[in-house]
Tab-separated table of C-alpha atoms in Angstrom:
chain	number	residue	atom	x	y	z
A	14	MET	CA	113.392	85.948	256.533
A	15	ALA	CA	111.864	86.142	252.869
A	16	LYS	CA	108.803	83.883	252.116
A	17	ARG	CA	108.906	81.230	250.239
A	18	SER	CA	107.351	82.423	246.159
A	19	THR	CA	105.506	80.118	244.254
A	20	GLY	CA	107.035	79.882	240.719
A	21	GLN	CA	104.538	79.046	238.054
A	22	MET	CA	106.764	76.215	234.893
A	23	TYR	CA	105.949	77.199	231.175
A	24	ALA	CA	106.542	73.988	229.276
A	25	GLY	CA	105.242	72.814	225.807
A	26	ILE	CA	105.568	69.872	223.356
A	27	LEU	CA	105.792	70.904	220.118
A	28	PHE	CA	105.271	70.107	216.589
A	29	THR	CA	108.098	69.284	215.044
A	30	PRO	CA	108.037	67.366	212.091
A	31	GLY	CA	110.984	68.581	210.382
A	32	MET	CA	113.872	67.643	212.581
A	33	ASP	CA	114.302	64.341	213.692
A	34	SER	CA	112.402	64.326	216.667
A	35	LEU	CA	108.571	64.419	215.547
A	36	LEU	CA	107.511	65.674	219.300
A	37	THR	CA	110.093	68.405	221.164
A	38	PRO	CA	109.669	69.045	224.330
A	39	VAL	CA	110.232	73.062	225.643
A	40	SER	CA	110.626	74.522	228.451
A	41	LEU	CA	109.935	78.156	228.486
A	42	GLY	CA	111.057	79.198	231.835
A	43	VAL	CA	109.059	79.879	235.468
A	44	THR	CA	107.841	83.108	236.495
A	45	PRO	CA	107.457	83.737	240.233
A	46	VAL	CA	103.384	83.688	241.070
A	47	THR	CA	101.658	86.999	241.953
A	48	ARG	CA	98.763	86.605	241.370
A	49	HIS	CA	96.798	84.049	243.112
A	50	ALA	CA	93.632	83.900	241.730
A	51	GLY	CA	92.030	81.778	239.165
A	52	ASP	CA	91.963	85.088	236.871
A	53	GLY	CA	95.020	86.152	237.854
A	54	ILE	CA	97.208	82.809	236.767
A	55	ALA	CA	95.055	83.156	233.480
A	56	GLN	CA	96.197	85.895	232.755
A	57	ASP	CA	99.743	85.433	232.987
A	58	ILE	CA	99.383	82.681	231.044
A	59	SER	CA	97.913	84.480	228.576
A	60	ASP	CA	100.907	86.943	228.932
A	61	MET	CA	103.147	84.620	228.269
A	62	CYS	CA	101.786	83.382	225.205
A	63	LYS	CA	101.645	86.220	224.041
A	64	THR	CA	105.804	86.986	225.184
A	65	TYR	CA	106.116	83.934	222.792
A	66	SER	CA	103.979	84.804	219.718
A	67	ILE	CA	101.465	81.347	220.571
A	68	HIS	CA	98.027	82.066	219.089
A	69	SER	CA	95.396	79.976	220.193
A	70	ASP	CA	94.626	78.159	216.947
A	71	GLN	CA	98.066	76.539	217.880
A	72	LEU	CA	97.380	75.206	220.779
A	73	ALA	CA	95.948	71.615	221.610
A	74	GLY	CA	95.957	71.409	224.846
A	75	PHE	CA	97.462	72.180	228.674
A	76	GLY	CA	98.255	70.010	231.757
A	77	PHE	CA	97.299	71.172	234.834
A	78	ASP	CA	98.180	70.275	238.369
A	79	GLY	CA	94.541	70.499	240.349
A	80	GLN	CA	95.195	73.559	241.650
A	81	TYR	CA	93.637	75.468	238.113
A	82	PHE	CA	91.207	73.270	237.783
A	83	HIS	CA	90.148	74.085	241.373
A	84	PHE	CA	90.876	77.920	240.630
A	85	LYS	CA	88.851	77.350	237.334
A	86	VAL	CA	91.678	78.603	235.373
A	87	PRO	CA	90.741	76.721	232.381
A	88	GLU	CA	87.272	78.085	232.016
A	89	LYS	CA	89.179	81.973	232.084
A	90	LEU	CA	91.038	80.886	229.280
A	91	LYS	CA	88.252	80.043	227.301
A	92	GLU	CA	86.368	83.575	228.199
A	93	ASN	CA	89.647	85.650	227.854
A	94	SER	CA	92.415	84.676	225.327
A	95	LEU	CA	91.062	81.128	223.883
A	96	ARG	CA	88.711	81.296	220.629
A	97	MET	CA	88.712	77.824	219.580
A	98	LYS	CA	88.425	73.709	221.686
A	99	VAL	CA	91.751	73.260	223.376
A	100	ARG	CA	91.333	69.807	225.863
A	101	PHE	CA	92.572	70.930	229.779
A	102	ILE	CA	94.061	67.424	231.702
A	103	TRP	CA	94.844	66.715	234.765
A	104	ASP	CA	98.690	66.669	234.921
A	105	PRO	CA	98.569	63.057	235.233
A	106	ALA	CA	102.081	62.582	237.306
A	107	HIS	CA	100.656	64.627	239.565
A	108	LEU	CA	97.263	62.132	240.295
A	109	LEU	CA	99.881	59.411	240.467
A	110	GLN	CA	101.350	61.937	243.780
A	111	LEU	CA	97.748	62.142	245.240
A	112	ALA	CA	97.533	58.475	244.802
A	113	ASP	CA	100.247	57.329	246.088
A	114	LYS	CA	99.458	59.735	249.477
A	115	ASP	CA	95.841	58.686	248.878
A	116	THR	CA	97.370	54.934	249.966
A	117	HIS	CA	99.196	55.519	252.674
A	118	LYS	CA	96.014	56.643	254.188
A	119	GLU	CA	93.909	53.914	253.434
A	120	CYS	CA	96.377	50.829	253.512
A	121	GLN	CA	98.648	50.223	256.637
A	122	TRP	CA	100.899	47.790	255.572
A	123	ILE	CA	101.443	50.161	252.556
A	124	ASP	CA	102.534	53.169	254.907
A	125	ASP	CA	104.362	50.182	257.502
A	126	ILE	CA	106.725	49.036	254.544
A	127	TYR	CA	107.872	52.707	253.554
A	128	LYS	CA	108.106	52.894	257.402
A	129	HIS	CA	111.046	49.513	257.096
A	130	ILE	CA	112.189	50.711	254.472
A	131	ALA	CA	112.610	54.449	255.858
A	132	ALA	CA	114.104	52.979	259.031
A	133	VAL	CA	117.008	50.608	257.137
A	134	LEU	CA	118.088	53.579	254.331
A	135	SER	CA	118.372	55.466	257.831
A	136	LYS	CA	121.211	52.765	258.784
A	137	PHE	CA	122.820	52.122	255.354
A	138	SER	CA	122.732	55.306	253.647
A	139	PHE	CA	126.156	56.524	255.268
A	140	GLY	CA	128.638	56.306	257.709
A	141	LYS	CA	130.577	53.277	259.678
A	142	THR	CA	127.070	50.458	258.780
A	143	PHE	CA	127.406	51.428	254.986
A	144	GLU	CA	130.981	50.830	254.969
A	145	GLU	CA	130.310	47.413	256.474
A	146	ALA	CA	127.653	47.025	253.700
A	147	ILE	CA	129.683	47.527	250.418
A	148	ALA	CA	132.859	45.943	252.634
A	149	LYS	CA	130.083	42.789	252.605
A	150	ALA	CA	129.059	42.743	248.899
A	151	SER	CA	132.609	43.635	248.036
A	152	GLN	CA	133.640	39.784	249.726
A	153	LEU	CA	130.384	38.282	247.671
A	154	GLY	CA	131.538	39.708	245.094
A	155	LEU	CA	127.789	41.533	244.497
A	156	ALA	CA	127.113	45.162	243.464
A	157	PHE	CA	125.380	47.260	246.860
A	158	LYS	CA	124.239	50.314	245.259
A	159	ALA	CA	124.356	54.131	247.136
A	160	PRO	CA	120.663	53.930	248.894
A	161	HIS	CA	117.924	56.534	246.980
A	162	TRP	CA	115.740	58.134	249.686
A	163	PHE	CA	112.286	59.106	250.002
A	164	SER	CA	110.959	62.327	248.939
A	165	ASP	CA	108.386	64.159	249.323
A	166	THR	CA	107.913	66.789	246.217
A	167	ARG	CA	108.847	64.277	244.116
A	168	PHE	CA	106.871	61.811	241.634
A	169	ALA	CA	105.623	58.129	241.770
A	170	ALA	CA	108.488	57.688	238.663
A	171	TYR	CA	110.734	58.531	241.578
A	172	ALA	CA	109.555	56.452	244.576
A	173	HIS	CA	109.621	53.361	241.640
A	174	GLY	CA	113.357	54.437	241.644
A	175	MET	CA	113.500	54.285	245.241
A	176	PHE	CA	111.997	50.853	245.731
A	177	ARG	CA	113.727	48.981	243.293
A	178	ASN	CA	116.742	50.178	244.041
A	179	PHE	CA	116.000	49.010	247.919
A	180	ILE	CA	114.812	45.784	246.297
A	181	ASP	CA	117.970	45.242	243.762
A	182	ASN	CA	120.247	45.513	247.521
A	183	TYR	CA	117.777	43.828	249.621
A	184	GLN	CA	117.910	40.978	246.735
A	185	VAL	CA	121.674	40.093	247.289
A	186	PRO	CA	121.998	37.201	249.314
A	187	THR	CA	121.313	40.171	251.559
A	188	VAL	CA	124.041	42.348	252.301
A	189	VAL	CA	121.473	44.414	254.274
A	190	ARG	CA	120.555	41.608	256.732
A	191	GLN	CA	124.024	39.747	256.864
A	192	VAL	CA	125.627	42.969	258.152
A	193	LEU	CA	122.909	43.464	260.449
A	194	GLY	CA	123.124	40.177	261.565
A	195	LYS	CA	126.486	41.341	262.751
A	196	ILE	CA	125.711	43.640	264.043
A	197	ALA	CA	123.354	42.354	266.151
A	198	GLU	CA	125.533	39.731	267.279
A	199	SER	CA	128.096	41.729	268.738
A	200	ASP	CA	128.544	43.866	271.694
A	201	ASP	CA	128.676	47.091	268.688
A	202	GLN	CA	126.399	50.076	270.586
A	203	ARG	CA	124.075	49.270	267.759
A	204	ALA	CA	123.358	46.098	268.138
A	205	GLY	CA	120.016	47.015	269.905
A	206	ASP	CA	118.950	49.056	266.719
A	207	ALA	CA	120.016	45.923	264.812
A	208	CYS	CA	117.839	43.876	266.177
A	209	SER	CA	114.916	46.548	266.240
A	210	LEU	CA	115.305	46.412	262.200
A	211	LEU	CA	115.783	42.482	261.500
A	212	ARG	CA	113.115	41.845	263.204
A	213	ARG	CA	110.905	44.449	261.438
A	214	ILE	CA	112.397	43.302	258.164
A	215	ARG	CA	112.536	39.014	258.757
A	216	THR	CA	108.654	38.626	258.144
A	217	LEU	CA	107.167	36.851	255.710
A	218	GLU	CA	104.862	39.972	254.469
A	219	PHE	CA	108.106	42.451	254.208
A	220	ALA	CA	110.118	40.004	251.533
A	221	ILE	CA	106.947	39.164	249.920
A	222	ASN	CA	106.458	42.981	249.603
A	223	MET	CA	110.266	42.671	248.153
A	224	LEU	CA	109.788	40.033	245.321
């Protein structure tokens, strides 16, 4: 089995006063990381700059994740190739992701909300229960969006969209609760799970957090 490889993405924002947009994002490519120490990573970045004829006096700054600072990549770049002051920032998207993970560890109620939503999504993302939700929403003249799943590899903005999607569905005179209630009162083999889910989401705390 092939070993998992790590890629280093090179992208930038160019100052383009002669174009329609003053700032233009560009992607320079993704290359495999073969040298995992600070010196090697800094050299890879320098080589990429040379490939595209990017000179140090054209650079305003770099955005990295925490690992680059741990490996002292900014210091290595300053020592080896940068001849002027360039700013190095810890990418805000990565910082938000770390903060999101910390909230799970430090705030039990947040972790519980994630678990409750994941439990509901596991029932409504596909199959018979999802079809029943679509039918109930149609009967009520409402829209029921296809649920979004959690992701451990996407940033906080994706998590926000997932929560927004769930809240929209949850607030629909609650298609979710009506469908679960109907199943819970039936002889359906899913009745036990439906009762359990209803107990988890029919709480004041859960309702307040969905507002």
